[in-house]
């Protein structure tokens, strides 16, 4: 990148370290930023720094937060007997958007993955056991992704938590709302059949 | 742009960009192929659950010839092998097999016999056969198919026979097979196994699949597993992630629940 001025080359180099961004996209973003008003670019740079300076992990649930404990863990109205296990903070936000769940969360920080060598020691499993040891939890909801890694994590946690005597449930799997049965694959359809419920 | 169609097993993958996925297939006609499945991570993707690990299906892809990555058009499930995902032991052992194939085969190097071996092994694990036994049989035949068969009839270092002493044998995976007691003493770092394990290795290579699943191997199975894991690790140049996963999961679960 010797033909770029040094600050431009630095920004391209920094941007292409982001996931899903290759050299071409990094170059396009850099030249887009060069054309934007100074204030807008300053706002972006300040937002980036603020995220690193002010955001921490909640020491209870491992969600990302600007106050520790996070708002959900500190909320006295939340049901402390319900604990929903998710892989990442984004999954927690997706659950919150439903407005249906009034319990608390535990963010594992990933999922078990034999091909990536991610085992229980790489997740917040010990911390989960310590939370459950306090004895207030009635039900643990395993809300990991419905893929191989998420299923393996749910299976592992179910085995690990069974001796603790809490109720362990798994979120339902099956057809997406608005989907066509005709286009569903056999795995999804069989999961939907397995999880059928009485109606009326 | 050529459109190709072949039977394939999903042996790996990773997310790409916003919603795409790079998937590694082991195919009957082309060997290992990596392809981009557009929008595969969207909830209403046309691929749905088809691109999950271990799924056997019919792959249709476009090959522009300008990139190592092909474009996945569709993948119709033939056998999802869902039973593998329902048990951590089955998952770990099947992952070891998929990882071995992904690491030790070259792209676009067709090997129909190896494809048949992988499909057969996954079907066996899915069908409830002992995953550890399947992994051992698969491992022994897989390294043979790669052309890295361990020699067991003589010392690979000095060429002399008589590798069994006191009912035990030494295996040097770096050297490529059994070594006699004097060479084992000189090189060090060999795996010491029972003579019965060497005999078991010869049998799992050649016996019919059904027969080898029923063979009473006893402790030889564990020793065979150690030999094959060391051999695959040496060939790949790094330790197996799936084997590490299995160890970690087994260690952390109550004994009654461990895979």
CSV table of C-alpha atoms in Angstrom, one decimal:
chain,number,residue,atom,x,y,z
A,1,UNK,CA,0.0,0.0,0.0
A,2,UNK,CA,3.0,2.3,-0.6
A,3,UNK,CA,0.9,4.4,-3.0
A,4,UNK,CA,-1.5,5.5,-0.3
A,5,UNK,CA,-0.7,8.4,2.2
A,6,UNK,CA,0.2,6.8,5.5
A,7,UNK,CA,-3.0,7.7,7.4
A,8,UNK,CA,-5.1,6.2,4.6
A,9,UNK,CA,-3.1,3.0,4.5
A,10,UNK,CA,-3.4,2.7,8.3
A,11,UNK,CA,-7.2,3.0,8.2
A,12,UNK,CA,-7.5,0.5,5.4
A,13,UNK,CA,-5.3,-1.9,7.3
A,14,UNK,CA,-7.3,-1.4,10.5
A,15,UNK,CA,-10.7,-1.8,8.7
A,16,UNK,CA,-9.7,-5.0,7.0
A,17,UNK,CA,-9.1,-6.7,10.3
A,18,UNK,CA,-12.8,-6.5,11.0
A,19,UNK,CA,-14.8,-9.7,10.3
A,20,UNK,CA,-16.3,-9.9,6.8
A,21,UNK,CA,-14.2,-7.0,5.5
A,22,UNK,CA,-11.7,-7.6,2.8
A,23,UNK,CA,-9.1,-5.2,1.3
A,24,UNK,CA,-11.6,-3.9,-1.4
A,25,UNK,CA,-14.3,-3.1,1.2
A,26,UNK,CA,-11.8,-1.6,3.6
A,27,UNK,CA,-10.6,0.7,0.8
A,28,UNK,CA,-14.2,1.7,-0.2
A,29,UNK,CA,-15.1,2.4,3.5
A,30,UNK,CA,-11.9,4.5,3.9
A,31,UNK,CA,-12.7,6.7,0.9
A,32,UNK,CA,-16.3,7.0,2.0
A,33,UNK,CA,-15.1,8.3,5.4
A,34,UNK,CA,-12.8,10.7,3.7
A,35,UNK,CA,-15.7,12.3,1.9
A,36,UNK,CA,-17.9,12.6,5.1
A,37,UNK,CA,-18.0,15.8,7.2
A,38,UNK,CA,-15.4,16.0,10.0
A,39,UNK,CA,-18.0,16.0,12.8
A,40,UNK,CA,-19.5,12.7,11.6
A,41,UNK,CA,-16.1,11.0,11.5
A,42,UNK,CA,-15.2,12.3,14.9
A,43,UNK,CA,-18.5,11.0,16.2
A,44,UNK,CA,-17.7,7.6,14.8
A,45,UNK,CA,-14.2,7.5,16.3
A,46,UNK,CA,-15.5,8.7,19.7
A,47,UNK,CA,-18.1,6.0,19.6
A,48,UNK,CA,-15.4,3.4,18.9
A,49,UNK,CA,-13.3,4.5,21.8
A,50,UNK,CA,-16.3,4.8,24.2
A,51,UNK,CA,-17.3,1.2,23.5
A,52,UNK,CA,-13.8,0.1,24.7
A,53,UNK,CA,-13.6,2.5,27.6
A,54,UNK,CA,-17.1,2.2,29.1
A,55,UNK,CA,-18.4,-1.2,28.2
A,56,UNK,CA,-17.6,-4.1,30.6
A,57,UNK,CA,-18.9,-7.6,31.1
A,58,UNK,CA,-21.6,-8.0,33.7
A,59,UNK,CA,-20.0,-10.1,36.4
A,60,UNK,CA,-23.2,-12.0,37.0
A,61,UNK,CA,-24.6,-12.9,33.6
A,62,UNK,CA,-21.6,-11.9,31.3
A,63,UNK,CA,-23.7,-9.7,29.1
A,64,UNK,CA,-22.0,-6.5,27.8
A,65,UNK,CA,-23.1,-3.5,29.9
A,66,UNK,CA,-22.1,0.0,30.9
A,67,UNK,CA,-22.9,-0.7,34.5
A,68,UNK,CA,-22.1,-3.8,36.6
A,69,UNK,CA,-24.4,-5.6,37.4
A,70,UNK,CA,-26.3,-5.0,34.2
A,71,UNK,CA,-29.8,-3.5,34.1
A,72,UNK,CA,-31.4,-7.0,33.8
A,73,UNK,CA,-29.5,-8.5,36.7
A,74,UNK,CA,-30.2,-5.5,38.8
A,75,UNK,CA,-33.9,-5.3,38.0
A,76,UNK,CA,-35.9,-6.4,41.1
A,77,UNK,CA,-39.0,-7.2,39.1
A,78,UNK,CA,-37.3,-9.9,37.1
A,79,UNK,CA,-38.0,-13.5,38.1
A,80,UNK,CA,-34.9,-14.9,39.7
A,81,UNK,CA,-36.2,-18.4,39.4
A,82,UNK,CA,-35.9,-18.5,35.6
A,83,UNK,CA,-32.5,-18.5,34.0
A,84,UNK,CA,-32.2,-18.4,30.2
A,85,UNK,CA,-28.8,-19.6,28.8
A,86,UNK,CA,-27.7,-18.0,25.5
A,87,UNK,CA,-24.5,-18.2,23.5
A,88,UNK,CA,-23.8,-14.5,22.8
A,89,UNK,CA,-25.1,-11.1,24.0
A,90,UNK,CA,-26.8,-10.7,20.7
A,91,UNK,CA,-29.0,-13.7,21.4
A,92,UNK,CA,-30.0,-12.2,24.7
A,93,UNK,CA,-31.1,-9.0,22.9
A,94,UNK,CA,-33.1,-11.1,20.4
A,95,UNK,CA,-34.9,-12.8,23.3
A,96,UNK,CA,-35.5,-9.4,25.0
A,97,UNK,CA,-37.1,-8.1,21.8
A,98,UNK,CA,-39.8,-10.8,22.1
A,99,UNK,CA,-41.0,-9.1,25.4
A,100,UNK,CA,-42.1,-12.6,26.5
A,101,UNK,CA,-39.3,-13.5,28.9
A,102,UNK,CA,-39.2,-11.9,32.4
A,103,UNK,CA,-36.4,-14.0,33.9
A,104,UNK,CA,-32.7,-13.5,33.9
A,105,UNK,CA,-29.9,-14.6,31.5
A,106,UNK,CA,-26.5,-16.3,31.5
A,107,UNK,CA,-24.3,-15.6,28.4
A,108,UNK,CA,-21.9,-18.5,27.8
A,109,UNK,CA,-19.7,-16.6,25.4
A,110,UNK,CA,-19.9,-19.2,22.6
A,111,UNK,CA,-20.9,-22.8,22.0
A,112,UNK,CA,-19.1,-26.1,22.2
A,113,UNK,CA,-17.5,-26.9,18.9
A,114,UNK,CA,-15.5,-30.1,18.4
A,115,UNK,CA,-14.2,-28.9,15.0
A,116,UNK,CA,-13.0,-25.6,16.4
A,117,UNK,CA,-11.7,-27.2,19.6
A,118,UNK,CA,-14.0,-25.2,21.8
A,119,UNK,CA,-14.7,-27.1,25.0
A,120,UNK,CA,-16.5,-26.4,28.3
A,121,UNK,CA,-13.4,-24.7,29.7
A,122,UNK,CA,-13.7,-22.0,27.0
A,123,UNK,CA,-17.2,-21.1,28.0
A,124,UNK,CA,-18.7,-19.5,31.2
A,125,UNK,CA,-19.8,-22.9,32.5
A,126,UNK,CA,-18.1,-22.8,35.9
A,127,UNK,CA,-19.7,-19.4,36.5
A,128,UNK,CA,-23.1,-20.9,35.6
A,129,UNK,CA,-22.6,-23.7,38.1
A,130,UNK,CA,-21.7,-21.1,40.8
A,131,UNK,CA,-24.9,-19.1,40.0
A,132,UNK,CA,-27.0,-22.2,40.3
A,133,UNK,CA,-25.3,-23.2,43.5
A,134,UNK,CA,-27.0,-20.2,45.1
A,135,UNK,CA,-30.2,-22.3,44.9
A,136,UNK,CA,-32.8,-19.7,43.7
A,137,UNK,CA,-33.2,-21.0,40.2
A,138,UNK,CA,-36.3,-23.2,39.5
A,139,UNK,CA,-35.9,-23.6,35.7
A,140,UNK,CA,-33.0,-23.3,33.3
A,141,UNK,CA,-34.0,-22.6,29.7
A,142,UNK,CA,-31.4,-23.7,27.1
A,143,UNK,CA,-31.7,-21.2,24.3
A,144,UNK,CA,-28.5,-22.1,22.4
A,145,UNK,CA,-28.7,-22.0,18.5
A,146,UNK,CA,-30.4,-24.9,16.7
A,147,UNK,CA,-27.2,-26.0,15.0
A,148,UNK,CA,-24.7,-28.8,15.8
A,149,UNK,CA,-22.7,-26.5,18.2
A,150,UNK,CA,-25.8,-25.2,19.9
A,151,UNK,CA,-27.3,-28.7,20.3
A,152,UNK,CA,-24.1,-30.1,21.6
A,153,UNK,CA,-23.9,-27.3,24.2
A,154,UNK,CA,-27.5,-27.8,25.2
A,155,UNK,CA,-26.9,-31.6,25.5
A,156,UNK,CA,-23.8,-31.0,27.6
A,157,UNK,CA,-25.4,-28.5,30.0
A,158,UNK,CA,-28.5,-30.8,30.4
A,159,UNK,CA,-26.1,-33.6,31.5
A,160,UNK,CA,-24.1,-31.4,33.7
A,161,UNK,CA,-27.1,-29.7,35.4
A,162,UNK,CA,-29.3,-32.7,35.9
A,163,UNK,CA,-27.8,-33.7,39.3
A,164,UNK,CA,-28.7,-30.2,40.6
A,165,UNK,CA,-32.4,-31.0,40.5
A,166,UNK,CA,-33.5,-27.9,38.6
A,167,UNK,CA,-36.0,-28.1,35.8
A,168,UNK,CA,-34.2,-28.0,32.5
A,169,UNK,CA,-36.0,-27.0,29.2
A,170,UNK,CA,-34.9,-26.4,25.6
A,171,UNK,CA,-36.5,-23.8,23.4
A,172,UNK,CA,-38.6,-25.3,20.6
A,173,UNK,CA,-37.3,-26.0,17.1
A,174,UNK,CA,-39.2,-26.2,13.9
A,175,UNK,CA,-40.7,-24.1,11.2
A,176,UNK,CA,-40.3,-20.3,11.0
A,177,UNK,CA,-43.4,-18.2,11.2
A,178,UNK,CA,-44.6,-17.4,7.6
A,179,UNK,CA,-42.6,-20.3,6.1
A,180,UNK,CA,-43.9,-22.8,3.6
A,181,UNK,CA,-44.1,-26.5,4.7
A,182,UNK,CA,-43.3,-27.5,1.1
A,183,UNK,CA,-39.8,-25.9,1.3
A,184,UNK,CA,-38.9,-27.2,4.8
A,185,UNK,CA,-36.1,-29.8,4.9
A,186,UNK,CA,-36.6,-33.1,6.6
A,187,UNK,CA,-34.5,-32.2,9.7
A,188,UNK,CA,-36.6,-29.1,10.4
A,189,UNK,CA,-39.8,-30.8,9.7
A,190,UNK,CA,-39.0,-33.8,11.9
A,191,UNK,CA,-38.1,-31.3,14.7
A,192,UNK,CA,-41.4,-29.5,14.2
A,193,UNK,CA,-43.2,-32.8,14.4
A,194,UNK,CA,-41.3,-33.8,17.6
A,195,UNK,CA,-42.2,-30.5,19.2
A,196,UNK,CA,-45.9,-30.5,18.2
A,197,UNK,CA,-48.5,-29.3,20.8
A,198,UNK,CA,-52.1,-29.9,21.4
A,199,UNK,CA,-54.3,-27.1,20.0
A,200,UNK,CA,-57.7,-25.8,21.0
B,1,UNK,CA,-19.3,-21.7,-15.6
B,2,UNK,CA,-19.7,-25.4,-15.1
B,3,UNK,CA,-22.6,-26.9,-13.1
B,4,UNK,CA,-21.6,-30.0,-11.2
B,5,UNK,CA,-23.6,-32.5,-9.2
B,6,UNK,CA,-22.2,-35.0,-6.7
B,7,UNK,CA,-22.9,-36.9,-3.5
B,8,UNK,CA,-21.2,-35.1,-0.6
B,9,UNK,CA,-20.8,-35.0,3.2
B,10,UNK,CA,-20.5,-31.7,5.1
B,11,UNK,CA,-17.2,-31.9,7.0
B,12,UNK,CA,-16.8,-28.3,8.1
B,13,UNK,CA,-17.6,-24.6,7.6
B,14,UNK,CA,-17.5,-21.1,9.0
B,15,UNK,CA,-19.6,-17.9,8.8
B,16,UNK,CA,-18.8,-15.5,6.0
B,17,UNK,CA,-19.9,-11.9,6.1
B,18,UNK,CA,-23.4,-10.9,7.1
B,19,UNK,CA,-25.3,-14.1,6.4
B,20,UNK,CA,-23.2,-16.4,4.1
B,21,UNK,CA,-21.4,-19.5,5.0
B,22,UNK,CA,-18.3,-21.2,3.6
B,23,UNK,CA,-18.9,-24.9,3.7
B,24,UNK,CA,-16.4,-27.7,3.3
B,25,UNK,CA,-17.8,-30.8,1.6
B,26,UNK,CA,-16.1,-34.2,1.0
B,27,UNK,CA,-17.6,-35.3,-2.3
B,28,UNK,CA,-17.7,-38.6,-4.2
B,29,UNK,CA,-16.6,-37.1,-7.6
B,30,UNK,CA,-14.3,-34.2,-6.6
B,31,UNK,CA,-12.8,-35.0,-3.2
B,32,UNK,CA,-12.7,-32.0,-0.9
B,33,UNK,CA,-14.6,-29.0,-2.2
B,34,UNK,CA,-15.2,-25.7,-0.4
B,35,UNK,CA,-18.1,-23.5,-1.4
B,36,UNK,CA,-19.9,-20.3,-0.5
B,37,UNK,CA,-23.6,-20.8,0.4
B,38,UNK,CA,-25.2,-17.4,0.0
B,39,UNK,CA,-27.6,-16.3,2.8
B,40,UNK,CA,-27.2,-19.8,4.4
B,41,UNK,CA,-27.4,-18.3,7.9
B,42,UNK,CA,-30.7,-16.6,7.4
B,43,UNK,CA,-33.6,-18.1,9.3
B,44,UNK,CA,-35.5,-18.6,6.0
B,45,UNK,CA,-32.5,-19.7,3.9
B,46,UNK,CA,-33.2,-22.2,1.1
B,47,UNK,CA,-30.5,-24.4,2.6
B,48,UNK,CA,-32.3,-24.5,6.0
B,49,UNK,CA,-30.7,-27.2,8.1
B,50,UNK,CA,-29.1,-29.0,5.2
B,51,UNK,CA,-25.6,-27.6,5.6
B,52,UNK,CA,-25.2,-28.9,9.2
B,53,UNK,CA,-22.1,-30.9,10.0
B,54,UNK,CA,-22.1,-34.6,8.9
B,55,UNK,CA,-25.2,-34.3,6.6
B,56,UNK,CA,-25.0,-36.5,3.5
B,57,UNK,CA,-26.7,-35.1,0.5
B,58,UNK,CA,-26.7,-34.3,-3.2
B,59,UNK,CA,-24.6,-31.2,-3.9
B,60,UNK,CA,-25.1,-28.9,-6.9
B,61,UNK,CA,-22.5,-26.2,-7.4
B,62,UNK,CA,-21.2,-23.7,-9.9
B,63,UNK,CA,-17.5,-23.7,-10.6
B,64,UNK,CA,-16.4,-20.5,-12.2
B,65,UNK,CA,-12.8,-21.8,-12.3
B,66,UNK,CA,-11.4,-18.6,-11.1
B,67,UNK,CA,-11.5,-19.2,-7.4
B,68,UNK,CA,-10.9,-22.1,-5.0
B,69,UNK,CA,-14.4,-21.5,-3.7
B,70,UNK,CA,-17.3,-22.8,-5.7
B,71,UNK,CA,-20.8,-21.4,-5.5
B,72,UNK,CA,-23.2,-23.7,-3.7
B,73,UNK,CA,-26.5,-23.8,-5.6
B,74,UNK,CA,-28.4,-26.4,-3.5
B,75,UNK,CA,-27.8,-29.3,-1.2
B,76,UNK,CA,-30.6,-31.9,-1.0
B,77,UNK,CA,-30.4,-34.0,2.2
B,78,UNK,CA,-30.1,-37.7,1.6
B,79,UNK,CA,-29.3,-38.7,5.2
B,80,UNK,CA,-29.1,-36.0,8.0
B,81,UNK,CA,-27.4,-38.4,10.4
B,82,UNK,CA,-29.3,-36.7,13.2
B,83,UNK,CA,-28.4,-39.5,15.7
B,84,UNK,CA,-24.8,-38.3,15.7
B,85,UNK,CA,-25.8,-34.9,17.1
B,86,UNK,CA,-27.9,-36.4,19.8
B,87,UNK,CA,-25.0,-37.8,21.8
B,88,UNK,CA,-21.7,-36.1,22.8
B,89,UNK,CA,-19.6,-39.2,22.3
B,90,UNK,CA,-21.0,-39.9,18.8
B,91,UNK,CA,-20.5,-36.2,18.0
B,92,UNK,CA,-16.9,-36.1,19.2
B,93,UNK,CA,-15.8,-39.3,17.4
B,94,UNK,CA,-17.6,-38.3,14.2
B,95,UNK,CA,-16.0,-34.9,14.4
B,96,UNK,CA,-12.6,-36.6,14.7
B,97,UNK,CA,-13.3,-38.4,11.5
B,98,UNK,CA,-14.5,-35.3,9.7
B,99,UNK,CA,-11.6,-33.3,11.0
B,100,UNK,CA,-9.1,-35.9,9.8
B,101,UNK,CA,-10.6,-35.9,6.3
B,102,UNK,CA,-10.7,-32.1,6.2
B,103,UNK,CA,-7.1,-31.8,7.3
B,104,UNK,CA,-5.4,-34.6,5.4
B,105,UNK,CA,-7.0,-34.6,2.0
B,106,UNK,CA,-6.3,-32.1,-0.7
B,107,UNK,CA,-8.9,-30.0,-2.5
B,108,UNK,CA,-10.2,-31.4,-5.8
B,109,UNK,CA,-8.5,-34.7,-5.3
B,110,UNK,CA,-11.2,-37.4,-5.9
B,111,UNK,CA,-11.1,-40.4,-3.7
B,112,UNK,CA,-14.4,-42.4,-4.0
B,113,UNK,CA,-13.2,-45.2,-1.7
B,114,UNK,CA,-12.5,-42.7,1.0
B,115,UNK,CA,-15.9,-41.0,0.5
B,116,UNK,CA,-17.5,-44.5,0.8
B,117,UNK,CA,-15.5,-45.1,4.0
B,118,UNK,CA,-16.6,-41.8,5.6
B,119,UNK,CA,-20.2,-42.3,4.6
B,120,UNK,CA,-20.2,-45.9,6.0
B,121,UNK,CA,-18.5,-44.8,9.3
B,122,UNK,CA,-21.0,-41.9,9.8
B,123,UNK,CA,-23.9,-44.2,9.1
B,124,UNK,CA,-22.6,-46.7,11.6
B,125,UNK,CA,-22.2,-44.0,14.3
B,126,UNK,CA,-25.7,-42.7,13.5
B,127,UNK,CA,-27.1,-46.2,13.7
B,128,UNK,CA,-25.9,-46.7,17.2
B,129,UNK,CA,-22.6,-48.6,16.7
B,130,UNK,CA,-19.9,-47.8,19.3
B,131,UNK,CA,-18.5,-44.5,18.2
B,132,UNK,CA,-15.1,-45.3,19.6
B,133,UNK,CA,-14.9,-48.6,17.7
B,134,UNK,CA,-16.1,-46.9,14.4
B,135,UNK,CA,-13.4,-44.2,14.9
B,136,UNK,CA,-10.7,-46.8,15.3
B,137,UNK,CA,-11.7,-48.8,12.2
B,138,UNK,CA,-12.2,-45.6,10.2
B,139,UNK,CA,-8.8,-44.3,11.3
B,140,UNK,CA,-6.9,-47.5,10.5
B,141,UNK,CA,-8.5,-47.6,7.0
B,142,UNK,CA,-8.3,-43.9,6.4
B,143,UNK,CA,-4.5,-43.7,6.9
B,144,UNK,CA,-4.1,-46.7,4.7
B,145,UNK,CA,-6.1,-45.1,1.9
B,146,UNK,CA,-3.9,-42.0,2.3
B,147,UNK,CA,-0.9,-44.2,1.7
B,148,UNK,CA,0.5,-43.9,5.2
B,149,UNK,CA,-0.1,-47.4,6.4
B,150,UNK,CA,2.0,-48.2,9.5
B,151,UNK,CA,4.3,-51.2,8.9
B,152,UNK,CA,3.9,-53.9,11.5
B,153,UNK,CA,5.8,-56.9,10.1
B,154,UNK,CA,9.3,-55.8,10.9
B,155,UNK,CA,11.3,-53.0,12.6
B,156,UNK,CA,10.9,-49.9,10.4
B,157,UNK,CA,14.4,-48.6,11.4
B,158,UNK,CA,16.7,-51.6,11.1
B,159,UNK,CA,14.5,-54.0,9.0
B,160,UNK,CA,14.8,-56.9,11.4
B,161,UNK,CA,11.8,-59.1,12.4
B,162,UNK,CA,11.0,-59.9,16.0
B,163,UNK,CA,9.3,-56.7,17.0
B,164,UNK,CA,7.3,-58.4,19.8
B,165,UNK,CA,9.2,-58.8,23.1
B,166,UNK,CA,7.6,-60.0,26.3
B,167,UNK,CA,4.2,-59.7,24.8
B,168,UNK,CA,4.6,-56.0,23.9
B,169,UNK,CA,5.6,-54.0,20.9
B,170,UNK,CA,6.9,-50.4,20.4
B,171,UNK,CA,5.3,-48.2,17.7
B,172,UNK,CA,7.1,-45.2,16.3
B,173,UNK,CA,4.6,-43.1,14.2
B,174,UNK,CA,7.3,-40.8,13.1
B,175,UNK,CA,9.3,-43.7,11.6
B,176,UNK,CA,6.1,-45.3,10.2
B,177,UNK,CA,5.5,-48.5,12.2
B,178,UNK,CA,6.8,-51.0,14.7
B,179,UNK,CA,10.4,-50.8,16.0
B,180,UNK,CA,12.4,-53.6,17.6
B,181,UNK,CA,13.4,-53.3,21.3
B,182,UNK,CA,16.9,-52.2,20.6
B,183,UNK,CA,15.9,-49.5,18.1
B,184,UNK,CA,13.1,-48.4,20.5
B,185,UNK,CA,15.7,-47.9,23.3
B,186,UNK,CA,17.8,-45.9,21.0
B,187,UNK,CA,15.2,-43.5,19.5
B,188,UNK,CA,12.9,-43.1,22.6
B,189,UNK,CA,9.4,-41.6,22.5
B,190,UNK,CA,7.7,-44.7,21.1
B,191,UNK,CA,4.3,-46.0,22.1
B,192,UNK,CA,4.4,-49.2,24.0
B,193,UNK,CA,1.4,-51.5,23.2
B,194,UNK,CA,0.4,-55.1,23.8
B,195,UNK,CA,1.2,-57.6,21.0
B,196,UNK,CA,-2.5,-58.2,20.7
B,197,UNK,CA,-3.0,-54.5,19.7
B,198,UNK,CA,-0.7,-55.0,16.7
B,199,UNK,CA,-2.7,-58.1,15.8
B,200,UNK,CA,-5.9,-56.1,16.2
B,201,UNK,CA,-4.6,-53.4,13.9
B,202,UNK,CA,-4.0,-55.9,11.1
B,203,UNK,CA,-7.5,-57.3,11.6
B,204,UNK,CA,-9.4,-54.0,11.6
B,205,UNK,CA,-7.7,-53.1,8.3
B,206,UNK,CA,-9.0,-56.1,6.4
B,207,UNK,CA,-12.0,-57.7,8.2
B,208,UNK,CA,-15.5,-57.1,6.8
B,209,UNK,CA,-17.2,-54.0,8.3
B,210,UNK,CA,-19.8,-56.0,10.1
B,211,UNK,CA,-17.3,-58.5,11.5
B,212,UNK,CA,-14.9,-55.8,12.7
B,213,UNK,CA,-17.7,-54.0,14.6
B,214,UNK,CA,-18.3,-57.2,16.5
B,215,UNK,CA,-14.6,-58.1,17.2
B,216,UNK,CA,-13.8,-58.4,20.9
B,217,UNK,CA,-10.8,-56.0,21.1
B,218,UNK,CA,-10.7,-55.3,24.9
B,219,UNK,CA,-7.9,-52.9,25.9
B,220,UNK,CA,-6.5,-53.1,22.4
B,221,UNK,CA,-9.2,-50.6,21.2
B,222,UNK,CA,-7.8,-47.9,23.5
B,223,UNK,CA,-4.3,-48.6,22.5
B,224,UNK,CA,-5.2,-48.6,18.8
B,225,UNK,CA,-7.0,-45.3,19.3
B,226,UNK,CA,-3.8,-43.8,20.9
B,227,UNK,CA,-1.7,-45.1,17.9
B,228,UNK,CA,-4.1,-43.7,15.3
B,229,UNK,CA,-4.5,-40.4,17.0
B,230,UNK,CA,-0.7,-40.0,17.3
B,231,UNK,CA,-0.4,-41.0,13.6
B,232,UNK,CA,-3.1,-38.5,12.4
B,233,UNK,CA,-1.6,-35.8,14.6
B,234,UNK,CA,1.8,-36.4,13.0
B,235,UNK,CA,0.4,-36.3,9.5
B,236,UNK,CA,-1.6,-33.2,10.1
B,237,UNK,CA,1.2,-31.4,12.0
B,238,UNK,CA,-1.1,-30.5,14.9
B,239,UNK,CA,-3.2,-32.1,17.5
B,240,UNK,CA,-6.9,-32.9,16.8
B,241,UNK,CA,-9.4,-30.4,18.1
B,242,UNK,CA,-12.1,-33.0,18.3
B,243,UNK,CA,-10.0,-35.3,20.4
B,244,UNK,CA,-9.3,-32.4,22.8
B,245,UNK,CA,-13.1,-31.7,22.9
B,246,UNK,CA,-13.8,-35.3,23.8
B,247,UNK,CA,-11.2,-35.3,26.6
B,248,UNK,CA,-12.5,-32.0,28.0
B,249,UNK,CA,-16.2,-33.0,27.9
B,250,UNK,CA,-15.4,-36.4,29.5
B,251,UNK,CA,-13.4,-34.9,32.2
B,252,UNK,CA,-16.0,-32.3,33.2
B,253,UNK,CA,-19.1,-34.4,33.2
B,254,UNK,CA,-20.2,-36.8,36.0
B,255,UNK,CA,-18.8,-40.3,35.3
B,256,UNK,CA,-22.3,-41.7,34.6
B,257,UNK,CA,-22.9,-39.0,31.9
B,258,UNK,CA,-19.4,-38.9,30.3
B,259,UNK,CA,-19.2,-40.0,26.6
